[in-house]
XYZ file of C-alpha atoms in Angstrom:
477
model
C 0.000 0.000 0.000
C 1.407 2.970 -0.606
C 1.970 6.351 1.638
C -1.028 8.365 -0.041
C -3.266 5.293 0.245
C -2.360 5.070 3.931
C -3.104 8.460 4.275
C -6.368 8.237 2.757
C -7.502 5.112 4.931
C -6.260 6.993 8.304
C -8.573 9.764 7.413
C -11.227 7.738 6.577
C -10.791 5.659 9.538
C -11.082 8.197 11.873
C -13.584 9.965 10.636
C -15.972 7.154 10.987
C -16.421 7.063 7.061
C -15.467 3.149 6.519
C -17.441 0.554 8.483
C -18.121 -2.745 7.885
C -21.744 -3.455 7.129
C -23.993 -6.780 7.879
C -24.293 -9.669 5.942
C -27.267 -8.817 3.969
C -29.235 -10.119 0.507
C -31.276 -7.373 -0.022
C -34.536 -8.698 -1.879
C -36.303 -6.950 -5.037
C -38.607 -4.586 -3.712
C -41.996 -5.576 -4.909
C -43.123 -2.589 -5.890
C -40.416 -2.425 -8.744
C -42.989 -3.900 -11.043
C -46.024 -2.473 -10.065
C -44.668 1.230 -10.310
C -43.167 0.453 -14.456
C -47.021 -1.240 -14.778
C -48.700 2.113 -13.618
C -46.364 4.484 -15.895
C -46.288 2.265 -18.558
C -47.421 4.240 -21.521
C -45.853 7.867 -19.735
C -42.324 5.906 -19.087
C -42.096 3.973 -22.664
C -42.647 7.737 -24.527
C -39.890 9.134 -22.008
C -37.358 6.512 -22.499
C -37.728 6.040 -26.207
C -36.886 10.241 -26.343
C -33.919 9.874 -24.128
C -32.560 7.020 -26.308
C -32.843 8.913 -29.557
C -31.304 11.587 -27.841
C -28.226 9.352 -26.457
C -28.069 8.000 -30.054
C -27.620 11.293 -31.635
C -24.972 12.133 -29.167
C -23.095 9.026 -29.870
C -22.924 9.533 -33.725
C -22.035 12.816 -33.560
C -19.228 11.449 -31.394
C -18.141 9.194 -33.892
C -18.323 11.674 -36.951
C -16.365 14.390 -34.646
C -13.530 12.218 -33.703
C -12.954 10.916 -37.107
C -13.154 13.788 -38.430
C -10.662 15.319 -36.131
C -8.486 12.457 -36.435
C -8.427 12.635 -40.304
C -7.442 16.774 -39.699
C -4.413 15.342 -37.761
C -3.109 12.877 -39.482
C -3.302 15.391 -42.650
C -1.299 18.022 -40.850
C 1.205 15.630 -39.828
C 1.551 14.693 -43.120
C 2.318 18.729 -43.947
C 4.828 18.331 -40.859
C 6.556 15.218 -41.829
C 7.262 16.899 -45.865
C 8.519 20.432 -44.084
C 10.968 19.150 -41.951
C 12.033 16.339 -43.920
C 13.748 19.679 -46.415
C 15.445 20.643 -43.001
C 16.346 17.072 -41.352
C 15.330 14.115 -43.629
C 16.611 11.715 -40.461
C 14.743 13.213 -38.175
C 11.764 13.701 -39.931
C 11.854 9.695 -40.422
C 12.278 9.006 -37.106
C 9.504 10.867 -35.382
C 7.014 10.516 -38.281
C 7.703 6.766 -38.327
C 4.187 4.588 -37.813
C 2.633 7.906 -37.913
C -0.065 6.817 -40.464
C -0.966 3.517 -38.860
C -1.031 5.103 -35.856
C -4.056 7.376 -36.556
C -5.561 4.390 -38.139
C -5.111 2.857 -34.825
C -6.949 5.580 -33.310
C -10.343 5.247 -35.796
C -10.245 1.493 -34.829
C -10.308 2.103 -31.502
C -13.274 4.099 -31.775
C -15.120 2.076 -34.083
C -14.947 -1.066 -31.853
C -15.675 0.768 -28.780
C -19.237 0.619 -28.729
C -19.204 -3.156 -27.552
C -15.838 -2.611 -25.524
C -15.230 -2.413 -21.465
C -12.952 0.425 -21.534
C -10.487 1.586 -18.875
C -12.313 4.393 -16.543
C -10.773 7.983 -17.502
C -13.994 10.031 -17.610
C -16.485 9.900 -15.277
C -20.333 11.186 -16.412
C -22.381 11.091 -13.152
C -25.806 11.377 -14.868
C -24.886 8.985 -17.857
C -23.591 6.866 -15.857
C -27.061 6.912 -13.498
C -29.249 5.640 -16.431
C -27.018 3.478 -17.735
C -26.673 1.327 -14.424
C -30.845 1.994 -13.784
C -31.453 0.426 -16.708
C -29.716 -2.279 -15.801
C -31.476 -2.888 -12.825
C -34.969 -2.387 -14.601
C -34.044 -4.793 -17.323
C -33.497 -7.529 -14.897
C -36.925 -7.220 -13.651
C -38.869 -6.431 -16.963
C -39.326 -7.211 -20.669
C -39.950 -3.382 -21.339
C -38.373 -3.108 -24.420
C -37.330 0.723 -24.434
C -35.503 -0.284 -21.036
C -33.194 -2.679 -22.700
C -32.694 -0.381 -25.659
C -32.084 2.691 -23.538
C -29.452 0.348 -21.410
C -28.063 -1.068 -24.673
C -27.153 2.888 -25.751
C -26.100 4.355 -22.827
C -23.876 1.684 -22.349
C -22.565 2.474 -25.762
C -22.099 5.911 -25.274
C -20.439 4.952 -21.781
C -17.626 2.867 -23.323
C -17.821 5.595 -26.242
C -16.939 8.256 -23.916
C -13.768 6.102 -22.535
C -12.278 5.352 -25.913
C -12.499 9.575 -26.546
C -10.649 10.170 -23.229
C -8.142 7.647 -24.030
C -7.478 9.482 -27.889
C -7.713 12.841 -26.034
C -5.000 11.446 -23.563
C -2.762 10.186 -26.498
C -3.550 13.374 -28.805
C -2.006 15.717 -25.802
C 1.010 13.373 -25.456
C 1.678 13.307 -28.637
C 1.615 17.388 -29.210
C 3.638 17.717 -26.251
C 5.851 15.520 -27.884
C 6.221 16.986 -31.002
C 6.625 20.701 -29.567
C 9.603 19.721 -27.770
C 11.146 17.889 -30.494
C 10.264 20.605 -33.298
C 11.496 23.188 -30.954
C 13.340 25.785 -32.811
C 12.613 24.291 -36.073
C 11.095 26.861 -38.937
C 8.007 25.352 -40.146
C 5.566 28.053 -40.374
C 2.115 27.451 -39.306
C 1.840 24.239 -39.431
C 2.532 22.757 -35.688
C 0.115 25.699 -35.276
C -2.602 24.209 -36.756
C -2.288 20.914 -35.612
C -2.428 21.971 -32.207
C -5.343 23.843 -33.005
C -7.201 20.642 -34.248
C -5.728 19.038 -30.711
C -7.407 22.002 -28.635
C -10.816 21.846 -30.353
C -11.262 18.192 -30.306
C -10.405 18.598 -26.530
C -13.275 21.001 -26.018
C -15.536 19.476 -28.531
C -15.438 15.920 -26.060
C -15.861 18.256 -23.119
C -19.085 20.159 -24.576
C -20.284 16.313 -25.095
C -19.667 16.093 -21.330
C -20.458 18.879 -20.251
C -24.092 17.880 -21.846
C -24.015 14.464 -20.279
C -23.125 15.500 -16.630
C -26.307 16.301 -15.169
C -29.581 14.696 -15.736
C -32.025 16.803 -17.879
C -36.078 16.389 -17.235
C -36.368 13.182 -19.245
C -33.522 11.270 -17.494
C -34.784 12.796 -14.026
C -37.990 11.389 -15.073
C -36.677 8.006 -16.281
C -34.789 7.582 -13.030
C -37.668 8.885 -10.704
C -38.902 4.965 -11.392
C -35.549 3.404 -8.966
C -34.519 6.492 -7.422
C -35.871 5.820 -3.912
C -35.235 1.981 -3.542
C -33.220 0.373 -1.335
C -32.403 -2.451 -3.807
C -31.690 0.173 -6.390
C -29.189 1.591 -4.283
C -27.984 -1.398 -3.167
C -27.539 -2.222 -6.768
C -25.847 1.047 -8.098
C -23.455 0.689 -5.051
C -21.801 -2.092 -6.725
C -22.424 -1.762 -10.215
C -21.974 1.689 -11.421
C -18.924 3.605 -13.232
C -18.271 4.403 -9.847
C -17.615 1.384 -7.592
C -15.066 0.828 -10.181
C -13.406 3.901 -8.853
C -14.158 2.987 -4.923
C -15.280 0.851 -2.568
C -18.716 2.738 -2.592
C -20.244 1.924 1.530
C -22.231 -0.708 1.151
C -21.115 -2.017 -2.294
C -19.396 -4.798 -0.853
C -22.665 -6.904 0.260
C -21.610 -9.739 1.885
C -17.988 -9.708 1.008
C -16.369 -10.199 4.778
C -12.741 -10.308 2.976
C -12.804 -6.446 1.378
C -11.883 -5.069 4.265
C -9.106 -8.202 5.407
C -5.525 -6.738 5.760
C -6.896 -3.024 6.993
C -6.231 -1.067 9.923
C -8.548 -1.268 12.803
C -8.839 2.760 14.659
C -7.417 1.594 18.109
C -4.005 0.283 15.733
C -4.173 3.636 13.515
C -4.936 5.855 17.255
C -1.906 4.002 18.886
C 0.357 4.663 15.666
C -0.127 8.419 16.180
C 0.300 8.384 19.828
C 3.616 6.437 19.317
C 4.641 9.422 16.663
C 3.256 12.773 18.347
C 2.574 11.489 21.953
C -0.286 10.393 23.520
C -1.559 13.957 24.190
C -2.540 14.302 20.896
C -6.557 14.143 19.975
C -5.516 11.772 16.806
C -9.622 13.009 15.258
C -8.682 16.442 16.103
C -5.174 16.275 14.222
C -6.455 14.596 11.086
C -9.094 17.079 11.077
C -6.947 19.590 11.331
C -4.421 18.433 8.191
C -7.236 18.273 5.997
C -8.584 21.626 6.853
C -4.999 22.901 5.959
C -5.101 20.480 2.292
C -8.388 22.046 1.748
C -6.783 25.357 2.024
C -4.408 24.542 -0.285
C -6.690 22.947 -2.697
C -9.166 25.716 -3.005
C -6.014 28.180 -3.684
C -4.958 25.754 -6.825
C -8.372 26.003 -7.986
C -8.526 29.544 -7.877
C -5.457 29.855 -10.111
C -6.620 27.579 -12.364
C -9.765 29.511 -12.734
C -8.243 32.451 -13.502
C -6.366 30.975 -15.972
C -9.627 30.163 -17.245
C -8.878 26.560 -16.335
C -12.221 25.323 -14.296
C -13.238 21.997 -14.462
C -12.657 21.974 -18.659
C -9.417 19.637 -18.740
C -8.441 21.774 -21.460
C -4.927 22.686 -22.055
C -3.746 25.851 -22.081
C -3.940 26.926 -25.750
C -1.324 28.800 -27.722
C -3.806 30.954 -29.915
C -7.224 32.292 -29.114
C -9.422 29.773 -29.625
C -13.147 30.292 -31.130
C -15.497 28.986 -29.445
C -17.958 28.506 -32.157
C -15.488 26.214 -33.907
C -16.862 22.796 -32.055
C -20.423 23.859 -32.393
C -23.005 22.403 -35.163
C -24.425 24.763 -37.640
C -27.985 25.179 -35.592
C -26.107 26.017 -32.778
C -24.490 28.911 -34.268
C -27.839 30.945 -35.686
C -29.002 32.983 -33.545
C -32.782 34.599 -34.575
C -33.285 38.056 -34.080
C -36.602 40.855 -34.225
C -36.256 44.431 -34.611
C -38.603 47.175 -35.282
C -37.661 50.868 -36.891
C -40.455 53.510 -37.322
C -40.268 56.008 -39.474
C -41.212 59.533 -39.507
C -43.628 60.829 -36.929
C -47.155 62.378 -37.742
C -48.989 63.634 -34.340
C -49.416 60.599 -31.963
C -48.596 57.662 -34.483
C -45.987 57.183 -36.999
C -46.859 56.825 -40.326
C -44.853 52.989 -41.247
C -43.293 50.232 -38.702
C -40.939 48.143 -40.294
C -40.930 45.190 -38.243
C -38.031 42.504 -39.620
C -37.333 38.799 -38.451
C -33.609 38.300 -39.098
C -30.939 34.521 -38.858
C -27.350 35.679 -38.164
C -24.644 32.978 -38.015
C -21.865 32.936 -35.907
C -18.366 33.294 -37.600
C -16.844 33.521 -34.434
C -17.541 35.051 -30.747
C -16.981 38.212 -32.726
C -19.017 38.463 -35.648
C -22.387 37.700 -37.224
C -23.488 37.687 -40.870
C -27.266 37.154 -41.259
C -30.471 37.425 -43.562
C -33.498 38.946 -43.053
C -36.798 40.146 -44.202
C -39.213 43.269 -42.883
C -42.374 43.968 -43.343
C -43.544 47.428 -43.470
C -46.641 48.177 -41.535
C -48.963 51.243 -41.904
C -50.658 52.949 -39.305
C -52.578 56.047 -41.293
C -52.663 59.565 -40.903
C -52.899 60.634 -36.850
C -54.953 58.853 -34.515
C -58.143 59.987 -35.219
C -57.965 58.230 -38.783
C -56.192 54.562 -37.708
C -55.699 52.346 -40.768
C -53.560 49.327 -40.778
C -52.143 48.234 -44.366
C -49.539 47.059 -45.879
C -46.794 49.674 -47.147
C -43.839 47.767 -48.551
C -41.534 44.402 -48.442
C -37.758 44.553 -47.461
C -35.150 42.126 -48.140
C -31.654 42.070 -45.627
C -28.544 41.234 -44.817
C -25.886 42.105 -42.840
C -22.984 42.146 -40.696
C -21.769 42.598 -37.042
C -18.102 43.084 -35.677
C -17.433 43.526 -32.172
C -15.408 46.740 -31.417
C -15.765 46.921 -27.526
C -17.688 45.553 -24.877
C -20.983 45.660 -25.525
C -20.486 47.982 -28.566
C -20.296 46.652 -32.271
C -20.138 47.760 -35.668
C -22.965 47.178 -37.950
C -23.023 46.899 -41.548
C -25.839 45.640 -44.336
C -27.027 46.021 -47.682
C -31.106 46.060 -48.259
C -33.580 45.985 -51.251
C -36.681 47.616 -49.313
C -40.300 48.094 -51.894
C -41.608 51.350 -50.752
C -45.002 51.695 -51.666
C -48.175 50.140 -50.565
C -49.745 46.476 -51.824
C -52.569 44.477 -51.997
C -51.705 41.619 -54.311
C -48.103 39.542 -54.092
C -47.610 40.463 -57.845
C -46.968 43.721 -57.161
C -43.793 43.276 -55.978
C -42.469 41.407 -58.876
C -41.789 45.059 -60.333
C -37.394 44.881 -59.793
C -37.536 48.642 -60.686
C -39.879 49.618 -57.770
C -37.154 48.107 -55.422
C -34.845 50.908 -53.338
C -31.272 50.176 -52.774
C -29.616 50.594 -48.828
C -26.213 50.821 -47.943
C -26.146 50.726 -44.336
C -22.875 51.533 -41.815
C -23.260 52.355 -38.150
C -23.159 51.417 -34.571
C -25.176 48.375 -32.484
C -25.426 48.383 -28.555
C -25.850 45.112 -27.209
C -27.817 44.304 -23.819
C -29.320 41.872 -21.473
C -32.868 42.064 -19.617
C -32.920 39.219 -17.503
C -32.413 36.028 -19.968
C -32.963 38.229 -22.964
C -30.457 39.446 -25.515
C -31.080 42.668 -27.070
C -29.816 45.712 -29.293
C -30.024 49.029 -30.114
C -28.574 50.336 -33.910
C -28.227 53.767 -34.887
C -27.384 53.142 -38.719
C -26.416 55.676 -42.016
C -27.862 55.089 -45.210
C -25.236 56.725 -47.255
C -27.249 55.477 -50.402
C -30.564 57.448 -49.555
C -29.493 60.499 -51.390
C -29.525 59.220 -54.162
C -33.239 57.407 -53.669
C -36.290 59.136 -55.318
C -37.748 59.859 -53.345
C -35.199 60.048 -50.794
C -35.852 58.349 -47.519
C -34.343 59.185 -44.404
C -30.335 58.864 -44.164
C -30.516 57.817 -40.331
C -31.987 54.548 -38.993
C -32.685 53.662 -35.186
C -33.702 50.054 -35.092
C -34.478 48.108 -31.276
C -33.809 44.318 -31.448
C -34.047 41.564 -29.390
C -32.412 38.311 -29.533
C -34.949 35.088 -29.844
């Protein structure tokens, strides 16, 4: 055993946190059955959503790491012909296997799916349903239980073989930084650890998504939750009691604990080392008040390094953080309304426009939109709602500071009123809108929203010319 495992078991020892439980076969509570009876119909349309939803997951998994795999293996490639101009020799000798080494990799994943893995990632709520459904489908011929278990376990053992290429990717850019130290080869060892970083946060997002339960797992496990033999169960089958000796998990195992320290041989080991005025509870207590100390000060370092609980290594660019998301997760839909010219109470046309941006980066948007302009009538004693004109969008934002951007777009907007579609097919009745100006970006509460003051710098030339400046309020959908 070694010293930190000793130190470990004193703690634990005297803390009261290790006993040895009663012989005990915990039965099948009967009321397993009759609960999945009652929620039949409610349980199978819960469990067949969570499985599609694990499913996606796990193929987008798949596609992400082969994908990221085939990236590196192409830039080593680029590497490998670089410095083989400088150092043919070398260039052999750390490129060597390189190839069938990748392939390796996409094997690895491939053949995971059916694999017990070695534990390096640890998914609290995947792991949950994973082991429930194990329980249930011991006790039930429900067959979106056995499916559900079937691909959670997947993803499970998917998740392991990711760690273990994340593992090797990191080793292996470490590697090559120290031995291409020095060496001239552009951008190149630049992108490839670029492809390292963002499959890194890409499997982290995946976690990140896993970690907790959302409504339909809470709902899935609210079937087991409360059961003793559930417990019992999870205790010594989960991800977890692979880790530790959960309490409990060791049933009716009497030989776990053979070979261990009893307190009274652990208390008279202190006494013999510090004296026997020394509280031994009171010491422990005290050194791991003074590790927790010291813990919580790495962790706030790492924070500020903008470390957290990402397992990301520190990157040697700026990394955008749109780069590992899909393309739905990078629109963002947007509303805005501009009013032009006042008459009295009312103005006399709304423009109200429904706009998709997509994120380039954290830093700017390009989008599409359309508006609709809305008529109001003369004042407010003479109210008529009708329909004054179509425009077409698009546009542009940059971030210049904070909360302040720069907006840009370019607009076809069809001035006059309509009552039939066909109107509009008239090109020549179409204005022209070269827009350049400023966007303030806000919260209100959860919401997202904006504030543009823009120039048309092509409204002069308009006949008849519309107003150069534009003040448009937006919110973020």
């Amino acid at each position: 055993m070694t010293i930190i495992q000793k130190k470990w078991l004193t703690i634990l020892l005297l803390t009261g946190n290790v006993c040895i439980a009663q012989a005990q076969s915990p039965a099948l509570d009967s009321t397993v059955a009759k609960v999945i009876r009652l929620q039949d119909g409610t349980i199978q349309k819960t469990l067949g959503k969570l499985d599609h939803a694990y499913a996606s997951i796990n193929r987008k998994l798949d596609q992400q790491t082969a994908h990221y795999l085939d990236k590196l293996q192409r830039q080593e490639q680029k590497l490998k012909r670089k410095l083989e101009a400088i150092d043919s020799s070398k260039a052999k000798a750390l490129f060597a296997g390189s190839s069938q080494c990748y392939e390796n990799l996409q094997a690895t994943m491939r053949n995971a799916g059916n694999k017990l893995l070695r534990l390096n990632q640890y998914v609290p709520g995947l792991d949950s349903i994973s082991t429930a459904m194990k329980f249930l489908s011991g006790h039930t011929e429900l067959a979106q239980i056995k499916n559900l278990g079937n691909v959670a376990g997947e993803l499970q053992n998917k998740m392991q073989a990711a760690g273990s290429i994340k593992q090797l990717l990191q080793q292996r850019a470490q590697l090559l930084h120290e031995q291409l130290a020095g060496v001239k080869l552009g951008n190149s060892f630049k992108q490839f650890n670029k492809q390292v970083y963002y499959y890194q946060q890409q499997l982290n997002e995946y976690k990140e998504l896993l970690q907790s339960p959302d409504q339909l797992a809470e709902k899935a496990l609210s079937l087991v939750r409360e059961m003793p033999a559930f417990r019992d169960f999870m205790s010594k089958n989960s991800q977890l009691a692979q880790l530790f000796r959960v309490p409990g998990g060791t049933g009716n195992n009497s030989n776990a604990l053979t070979g261990l320290q009893t307190r009274a041989s652990v208390q008279q080991q202190i006494n013999s080392q510090f004296g026997s005025g020394v509280n031994p509870q009171q010491f422990v207590q005290q050194q791991v008040q003074q590790a927790e100390g010291t813990l919580n000060e790495l962790k706030n370092k790492v924070n500020q390094l903008g470390g957290g609980s990402t397992e990301l290594s520190m990157p040697d660019f700026k990394p955008n953080n749109q780069k590992t998301k899909s393309f739905w997760q990078r629109l963002e839909y947007g509303i805005n309304i501009q009013s032009q010219k006042t008459n009295r109470l009312l103005p006399v046309t709304s423009d109200i426009a429904l706009t998709v941006g997509y994120k380039l980066n954290d830093k700017s948007v390009v989008g599409l939109g359309t508006a609709y302009k809305l008529g109001w009538g003369e004042n407010i004693s003479h109210i008529r709602v009708s329909s004054q004109g179509l425009g077409l969008r698009s546009y542009a934002d940059i971030k210049l500071k904070g909360s302040i951007w720069i907006s840009g777009g370019y607009e076809y907007n069809y001035q006059q009123e309509f009552k039939k579609l066909t109107q509009l097919q008239n090109l020549d009745a179409w204005q022209k809108s070269g827009l350049i100006g400023f966007s303030k970006k806000y919260k209100i509460g959860k919401k997202n929203g904006n504030l543009q003051l823009l120039w048309d710098f092509l409204s002069y030339s308009q006949v008849p010319q519309t107003q150069p400046l534009k003040f448009r309020i937006g919110y973020v959908l």
